[in-house]
mmCIF file of C-alpha atoms in Angstrom:
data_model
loop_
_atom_site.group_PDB
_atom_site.id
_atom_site.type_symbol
_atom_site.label_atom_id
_atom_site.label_comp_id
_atom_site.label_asym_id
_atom_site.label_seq_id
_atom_site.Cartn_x
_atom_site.Cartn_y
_atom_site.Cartn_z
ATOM 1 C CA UNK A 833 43.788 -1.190 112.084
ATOM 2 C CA UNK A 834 40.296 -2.642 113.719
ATOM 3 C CA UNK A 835 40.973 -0.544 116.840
ATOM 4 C CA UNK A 836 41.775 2.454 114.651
ATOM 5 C CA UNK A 837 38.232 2.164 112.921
ATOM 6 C CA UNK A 838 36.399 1.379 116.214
ATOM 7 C CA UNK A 839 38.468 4.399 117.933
ATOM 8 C CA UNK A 840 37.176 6.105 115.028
ATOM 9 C CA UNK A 841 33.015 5.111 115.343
ATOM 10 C CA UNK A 842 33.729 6.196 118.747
ATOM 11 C CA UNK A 843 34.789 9.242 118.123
ATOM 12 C CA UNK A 844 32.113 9.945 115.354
ATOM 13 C CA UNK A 845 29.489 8.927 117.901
ATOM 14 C CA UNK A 846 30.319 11.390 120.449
ATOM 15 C CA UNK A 847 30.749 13.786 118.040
ATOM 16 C CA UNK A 848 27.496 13.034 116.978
ATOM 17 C CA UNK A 849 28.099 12.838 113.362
ATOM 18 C CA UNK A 850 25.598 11.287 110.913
ATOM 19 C CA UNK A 851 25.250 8.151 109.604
ATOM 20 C CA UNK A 852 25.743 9.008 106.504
ATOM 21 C CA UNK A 853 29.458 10.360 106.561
ATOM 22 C CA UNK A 854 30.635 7.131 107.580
ATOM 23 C CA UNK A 855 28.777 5.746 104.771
ATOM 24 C CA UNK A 856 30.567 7.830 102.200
ATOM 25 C CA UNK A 857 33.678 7.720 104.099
ATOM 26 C CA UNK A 858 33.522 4.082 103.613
ATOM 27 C CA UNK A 859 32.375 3.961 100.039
ATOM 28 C CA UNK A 860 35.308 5.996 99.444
ATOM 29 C CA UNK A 861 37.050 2.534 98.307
ATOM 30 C CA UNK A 862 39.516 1.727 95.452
ATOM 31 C CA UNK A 863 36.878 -0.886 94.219
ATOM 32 C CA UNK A 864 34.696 2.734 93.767
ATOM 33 C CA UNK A 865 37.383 4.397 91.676
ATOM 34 C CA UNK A 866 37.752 1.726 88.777
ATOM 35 C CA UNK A 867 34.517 1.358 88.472
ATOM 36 C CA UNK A 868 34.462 5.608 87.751
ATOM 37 C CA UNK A 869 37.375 4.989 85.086
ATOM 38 C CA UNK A 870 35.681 1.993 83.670
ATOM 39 C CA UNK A 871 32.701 4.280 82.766
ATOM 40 C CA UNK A 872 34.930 6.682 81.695
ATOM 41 C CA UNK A 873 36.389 3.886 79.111
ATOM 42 C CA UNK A 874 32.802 2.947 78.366
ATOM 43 C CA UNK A 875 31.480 6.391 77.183
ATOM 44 C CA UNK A 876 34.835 6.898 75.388
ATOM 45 C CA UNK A 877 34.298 3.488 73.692
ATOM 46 C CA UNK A 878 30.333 4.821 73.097
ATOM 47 C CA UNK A 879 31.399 8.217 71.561
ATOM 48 C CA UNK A 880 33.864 6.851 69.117
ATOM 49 C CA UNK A 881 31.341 4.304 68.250
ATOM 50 C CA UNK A 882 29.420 6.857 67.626
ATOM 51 C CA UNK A 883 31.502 8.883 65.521
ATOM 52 C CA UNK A 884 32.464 5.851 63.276
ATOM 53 C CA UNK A 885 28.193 5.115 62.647
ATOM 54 C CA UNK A 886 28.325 9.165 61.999
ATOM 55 C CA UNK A 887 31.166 8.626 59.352
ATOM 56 C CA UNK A 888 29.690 5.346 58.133
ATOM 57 C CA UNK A 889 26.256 7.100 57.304
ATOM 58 C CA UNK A 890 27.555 9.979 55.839
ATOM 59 C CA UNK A 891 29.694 7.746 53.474
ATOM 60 C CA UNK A 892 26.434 5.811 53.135
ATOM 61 C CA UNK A 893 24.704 9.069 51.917
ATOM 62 C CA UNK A 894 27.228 10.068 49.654
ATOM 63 C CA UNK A 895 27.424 6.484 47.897
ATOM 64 C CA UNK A 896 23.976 6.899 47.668
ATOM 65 C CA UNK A 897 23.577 9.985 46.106
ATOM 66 C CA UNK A 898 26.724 8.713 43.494
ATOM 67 C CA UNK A 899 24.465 5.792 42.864
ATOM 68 C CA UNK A 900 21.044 7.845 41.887
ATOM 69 C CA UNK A 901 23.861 10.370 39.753
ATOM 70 C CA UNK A 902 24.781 6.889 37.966
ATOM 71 C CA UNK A 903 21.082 5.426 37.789
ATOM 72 C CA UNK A 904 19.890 8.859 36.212
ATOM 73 C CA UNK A 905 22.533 8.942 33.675
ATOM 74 C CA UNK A 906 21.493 5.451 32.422
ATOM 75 C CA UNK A 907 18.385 6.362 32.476
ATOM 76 C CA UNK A 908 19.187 9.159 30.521
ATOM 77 C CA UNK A 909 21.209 6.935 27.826
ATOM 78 C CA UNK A 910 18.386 4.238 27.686
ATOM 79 C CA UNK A 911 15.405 7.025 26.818
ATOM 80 C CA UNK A 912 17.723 8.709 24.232
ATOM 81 C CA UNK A 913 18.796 5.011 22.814
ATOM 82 C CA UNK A 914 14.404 4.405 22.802
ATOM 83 C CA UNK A 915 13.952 7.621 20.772
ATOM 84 C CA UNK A 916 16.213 6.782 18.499
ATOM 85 C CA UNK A 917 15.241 3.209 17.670
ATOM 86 C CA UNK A 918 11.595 4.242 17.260
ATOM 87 C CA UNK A 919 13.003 7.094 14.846
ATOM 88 C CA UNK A 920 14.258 4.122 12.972
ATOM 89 C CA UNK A 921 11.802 2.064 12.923
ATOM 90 C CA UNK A 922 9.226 5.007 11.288
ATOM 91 C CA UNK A 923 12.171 5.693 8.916
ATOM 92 C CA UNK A 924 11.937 1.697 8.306
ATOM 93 C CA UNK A 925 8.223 1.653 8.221
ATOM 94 C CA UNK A 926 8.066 4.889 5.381
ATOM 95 C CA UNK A 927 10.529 3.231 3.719
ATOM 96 C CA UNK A 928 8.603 -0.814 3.566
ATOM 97 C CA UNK A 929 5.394 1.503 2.651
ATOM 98 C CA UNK A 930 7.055 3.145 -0.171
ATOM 99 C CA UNK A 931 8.728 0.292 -1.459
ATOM 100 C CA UNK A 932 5.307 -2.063 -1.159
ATOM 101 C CA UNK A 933 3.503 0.812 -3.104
ATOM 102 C CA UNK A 934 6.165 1.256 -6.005
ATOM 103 C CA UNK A 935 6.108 -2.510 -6.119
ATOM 104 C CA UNK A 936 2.392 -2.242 -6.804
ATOM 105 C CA UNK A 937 2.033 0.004 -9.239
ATOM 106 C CA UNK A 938 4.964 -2.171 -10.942
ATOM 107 C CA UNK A 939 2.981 -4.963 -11.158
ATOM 108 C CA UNK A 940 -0.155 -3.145 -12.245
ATOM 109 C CA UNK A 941 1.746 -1.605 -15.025
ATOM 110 C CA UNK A 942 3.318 -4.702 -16.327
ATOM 111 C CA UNK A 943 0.099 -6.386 -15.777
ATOM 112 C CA UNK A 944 -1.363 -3.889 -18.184
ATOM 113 C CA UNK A 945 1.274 -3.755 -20.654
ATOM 114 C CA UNK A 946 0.660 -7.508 -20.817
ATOM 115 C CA UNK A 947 -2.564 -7.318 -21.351
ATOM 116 C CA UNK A 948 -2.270 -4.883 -24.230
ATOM 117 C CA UNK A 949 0.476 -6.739 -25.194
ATOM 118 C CA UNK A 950 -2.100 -9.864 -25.696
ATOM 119 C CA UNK A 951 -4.735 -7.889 -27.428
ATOM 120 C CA UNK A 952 -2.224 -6.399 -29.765
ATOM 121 C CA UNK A 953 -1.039 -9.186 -30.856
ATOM 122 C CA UNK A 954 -4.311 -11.181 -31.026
ATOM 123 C CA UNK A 955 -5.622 -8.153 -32.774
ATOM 124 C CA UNK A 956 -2.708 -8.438 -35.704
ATOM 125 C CA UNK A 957 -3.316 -12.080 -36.077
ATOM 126 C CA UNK A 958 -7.186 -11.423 -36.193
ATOM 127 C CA UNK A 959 -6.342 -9.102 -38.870
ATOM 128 C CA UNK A 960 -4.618 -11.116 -41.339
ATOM 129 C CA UNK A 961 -7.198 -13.541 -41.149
ATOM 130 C CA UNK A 962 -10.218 -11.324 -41.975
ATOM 131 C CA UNK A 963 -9.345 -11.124 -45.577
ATOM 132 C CA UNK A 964 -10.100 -14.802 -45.629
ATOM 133 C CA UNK A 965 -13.234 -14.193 -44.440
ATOM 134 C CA UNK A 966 -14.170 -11.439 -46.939
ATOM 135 C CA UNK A 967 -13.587 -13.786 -49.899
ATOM 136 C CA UNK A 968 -15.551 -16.702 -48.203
ATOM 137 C CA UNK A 969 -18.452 -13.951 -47.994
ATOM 138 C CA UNK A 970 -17.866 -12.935 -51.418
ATOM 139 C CA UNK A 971 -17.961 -16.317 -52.636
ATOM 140 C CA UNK A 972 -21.637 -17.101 -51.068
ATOM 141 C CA UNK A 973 -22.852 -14.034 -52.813
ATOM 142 C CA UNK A 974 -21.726 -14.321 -55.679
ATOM 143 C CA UNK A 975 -21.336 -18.328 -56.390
ATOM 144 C CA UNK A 976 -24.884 -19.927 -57.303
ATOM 145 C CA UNK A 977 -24.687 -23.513 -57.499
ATOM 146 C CA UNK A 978 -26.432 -25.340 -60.345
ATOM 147 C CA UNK A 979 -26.036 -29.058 -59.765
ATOM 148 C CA UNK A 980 -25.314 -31.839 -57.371
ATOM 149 C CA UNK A 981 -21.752 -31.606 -57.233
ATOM 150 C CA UNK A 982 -21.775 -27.567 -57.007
ATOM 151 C CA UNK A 983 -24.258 -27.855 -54.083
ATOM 152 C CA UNK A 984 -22.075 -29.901 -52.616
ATOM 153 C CA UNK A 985 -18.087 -28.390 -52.993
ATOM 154 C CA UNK A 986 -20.972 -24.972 -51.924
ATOM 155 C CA UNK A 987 -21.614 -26.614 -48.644
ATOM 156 C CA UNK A 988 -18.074 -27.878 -48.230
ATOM 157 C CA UNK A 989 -16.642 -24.337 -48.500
ATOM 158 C CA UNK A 990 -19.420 -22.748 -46.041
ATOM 159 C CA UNK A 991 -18.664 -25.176 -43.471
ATOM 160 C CA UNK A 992 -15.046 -24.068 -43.437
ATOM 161 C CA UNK A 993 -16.323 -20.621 -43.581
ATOM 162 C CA UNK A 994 -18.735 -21.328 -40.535
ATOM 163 C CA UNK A 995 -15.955 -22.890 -38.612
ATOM 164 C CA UNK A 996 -13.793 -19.722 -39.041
ATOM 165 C CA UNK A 997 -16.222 -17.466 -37.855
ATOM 166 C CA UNK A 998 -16.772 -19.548 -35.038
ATOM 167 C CA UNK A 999 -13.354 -19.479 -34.003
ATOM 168 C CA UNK A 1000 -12.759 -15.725 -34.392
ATOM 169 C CA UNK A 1001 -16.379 -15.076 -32.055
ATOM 170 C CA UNK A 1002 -15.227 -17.356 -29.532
ATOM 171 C CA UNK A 1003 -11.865 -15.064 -29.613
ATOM 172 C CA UNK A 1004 -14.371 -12.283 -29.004
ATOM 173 C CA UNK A 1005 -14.922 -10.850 -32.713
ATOM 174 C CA UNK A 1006 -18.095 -9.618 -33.521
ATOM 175 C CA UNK A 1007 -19.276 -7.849 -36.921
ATOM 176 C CA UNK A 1008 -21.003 -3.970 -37.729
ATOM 177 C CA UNK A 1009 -24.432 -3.810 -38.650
ATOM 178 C CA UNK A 1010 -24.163 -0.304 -39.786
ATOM 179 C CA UNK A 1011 -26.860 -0.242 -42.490
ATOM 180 C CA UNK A 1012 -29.380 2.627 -41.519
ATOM 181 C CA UNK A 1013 -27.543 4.278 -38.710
ATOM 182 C CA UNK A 1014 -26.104 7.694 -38.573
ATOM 183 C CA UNK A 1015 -22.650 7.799 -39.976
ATOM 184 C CA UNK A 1016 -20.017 7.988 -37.354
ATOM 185 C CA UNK A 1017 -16.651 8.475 -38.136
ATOM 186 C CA UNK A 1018 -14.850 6.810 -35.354
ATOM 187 C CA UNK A 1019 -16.757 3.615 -36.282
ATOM 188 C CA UNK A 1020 -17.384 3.779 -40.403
ATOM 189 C CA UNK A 1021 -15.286 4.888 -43.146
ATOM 190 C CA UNK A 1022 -17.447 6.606 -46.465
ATOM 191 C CA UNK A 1023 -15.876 5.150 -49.593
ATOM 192 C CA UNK A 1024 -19.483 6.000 -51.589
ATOM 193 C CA UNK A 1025 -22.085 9.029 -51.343
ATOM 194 C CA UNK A 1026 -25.533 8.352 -53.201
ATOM 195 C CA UNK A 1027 -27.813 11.227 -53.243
ATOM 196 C CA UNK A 1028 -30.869 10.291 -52.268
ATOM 197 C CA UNK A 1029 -34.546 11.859 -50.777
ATOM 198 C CA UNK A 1030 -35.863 8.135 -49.287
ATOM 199 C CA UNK A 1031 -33.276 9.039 -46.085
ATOM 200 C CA UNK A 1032 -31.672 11.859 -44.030
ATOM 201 C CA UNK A 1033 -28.411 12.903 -45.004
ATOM 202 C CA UNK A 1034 -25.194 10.855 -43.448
ATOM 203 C CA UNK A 1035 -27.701 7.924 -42.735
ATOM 204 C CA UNK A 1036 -25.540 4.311 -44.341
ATOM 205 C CA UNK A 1037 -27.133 2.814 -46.691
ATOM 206 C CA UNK A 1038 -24.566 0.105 -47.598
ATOM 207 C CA UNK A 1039 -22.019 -1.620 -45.566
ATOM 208 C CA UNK A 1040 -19.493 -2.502 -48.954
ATOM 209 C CA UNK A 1041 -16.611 -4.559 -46.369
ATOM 210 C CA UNK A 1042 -17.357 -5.549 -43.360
ATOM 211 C CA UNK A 1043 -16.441 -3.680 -40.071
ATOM 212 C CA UNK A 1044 -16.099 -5.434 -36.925
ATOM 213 C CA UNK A 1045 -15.498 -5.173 -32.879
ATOM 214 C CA UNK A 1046 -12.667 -7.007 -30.669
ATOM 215 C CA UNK A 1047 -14.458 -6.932 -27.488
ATOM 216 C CA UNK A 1048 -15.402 -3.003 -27.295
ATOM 217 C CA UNK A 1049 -12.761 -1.971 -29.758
ATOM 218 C CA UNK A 1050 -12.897 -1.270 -33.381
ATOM 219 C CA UNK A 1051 -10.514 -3.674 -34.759
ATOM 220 C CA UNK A 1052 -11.598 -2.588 -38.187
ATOM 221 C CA UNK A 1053 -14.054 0.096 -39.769
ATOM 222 C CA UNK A 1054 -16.555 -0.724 -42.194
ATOM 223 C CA UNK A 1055 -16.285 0.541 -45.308
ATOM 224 C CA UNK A 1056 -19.805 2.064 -46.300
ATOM 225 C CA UNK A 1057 -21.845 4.314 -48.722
ATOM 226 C CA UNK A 1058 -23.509 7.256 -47.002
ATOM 227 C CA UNK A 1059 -26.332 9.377 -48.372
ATOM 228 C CA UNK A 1060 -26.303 12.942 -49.639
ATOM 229 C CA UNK A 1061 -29.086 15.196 -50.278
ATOM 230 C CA UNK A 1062 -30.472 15.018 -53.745
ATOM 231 C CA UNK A 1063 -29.330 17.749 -56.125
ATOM 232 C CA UNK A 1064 -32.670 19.346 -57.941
ATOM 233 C CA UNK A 1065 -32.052 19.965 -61.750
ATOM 234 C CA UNK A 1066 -31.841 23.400 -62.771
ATOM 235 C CA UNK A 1067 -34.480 24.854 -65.093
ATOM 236 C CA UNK A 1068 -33.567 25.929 -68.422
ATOM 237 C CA UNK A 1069 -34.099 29.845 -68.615
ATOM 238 C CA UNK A 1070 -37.078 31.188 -70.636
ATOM 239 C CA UNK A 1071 -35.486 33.057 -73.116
ATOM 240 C CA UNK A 1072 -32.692 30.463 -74.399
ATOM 241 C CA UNK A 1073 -36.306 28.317 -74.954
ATOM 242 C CA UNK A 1074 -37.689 30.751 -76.834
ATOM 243 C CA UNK A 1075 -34.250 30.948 -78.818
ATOM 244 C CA UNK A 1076 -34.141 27.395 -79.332
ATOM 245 C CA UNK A 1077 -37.578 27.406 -80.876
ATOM 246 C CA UNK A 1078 -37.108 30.189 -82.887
#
């Protein structure tokens, strides 16, 4: 085989070929060929790699896009779910509001029906109680003491009568002084009329029973006697005098 290859470089030298024939004759080796078909296997390993990354990022995409489907749907279901707790909660709110205000008028009605409930019945008792008063009155004005022991059952009596009165201003009772004011209907009720010229007509000139206030409120009228104009006599006519003297 050597003398074959050196009968060979002989030949090729004087035949003058180049160099680099015998080169590439002699790489022309079986070590040469697998190493072709090992790159072969290589870039068919490399291109099916590359198809499976190609099919991995396409599934990739589409999982993706699935996902932001999912995420936008939720989304979706957690803004309507919002809107419609905050529609409750106004509902909610109107409704506390209306409540709290029909609860306060409530209570300011029953407090005022209390309160008139109060002076109603402080006004009855009040009421029963003035006639006692009226006869003490009556009794001062009329009742003139004439000795010791008089003086004294006198001085009893108006210290019960002083103690009464006391009790009914502290309740907030007070009496009319109508005597020379106008007369006034919603305050004084005309038992009497007494013509008179000494003062304009409707001015009282007697209170007969007393009138008094509970607070600001007539809790009873006064019982007065109002003056009328004074009625001139008529003149007799001249010729029933002259009759009569005749």
């Amino acid at each position: 085989m050597m003398d074959e290859n050196k009968q060979i470089n002989n030949t090729s030298q004087q035949l003058g070929e180049p160099t680099e024939v015998k080169q590439a004759m002699k790489s022309d080796s079986p070590a040469q060929t697998n190493f072709n078909e090992s790159g072969s296997e290589v870039t068919e390993q490399v291109a099916a790699q590359t198809n499976v990354s190609g099919d991995t990022t396409t599934l990739n995409q589409e999982n993706g896009v699935a996902a932001t489907e999912v995420e936008t749907t939720a989304l979706a279901e957690l803004t309507q779910q919002i809107e419609s707790l905050k529609t409750q909660l106004e509902e909610r709110s109107t409704q506390y509001m209306r409540i709290a205000a029909d609860f306060e008028n409530y209570r300011k009605r029953t407090s005022k029906e209390k309160e008139e409930l109060e002076t109603q019945i402080k006004r009855n008792t009040i009421l029963e109680l003035l006639p006692v008063v009226d006869n003490f009155e009556r009794a001062r004005s009329h009742l003139k003491p004439q000795s010791d022991g008089e003086m004294t059952m006198h001085k009893s009596y108006q210290g019960v009568y002083k103690q009464l009165v006391d009790s009914l201003k502290r309740l907030g009772v007070s009496p009319m002084r109508p005597e020379g004011q106008e007369f006034d209907p919603n305050l004084h009720e005309a038992v009497m009329r007494e013509p008179t010229d000494e003062h304009p007509e409707g001015t009282v000139l007697e209170e007969l029973v007393r009138g008094y206030f509970l607070g600001e409120r007539v809790l009873r009228h006064a019982m007065v006697k109002v003056a009328a104009p004074k009625e001139d006599t008529p003149a007799a006519p001249e010729d029933q005098s002259s009759s009569a003297n005749s």
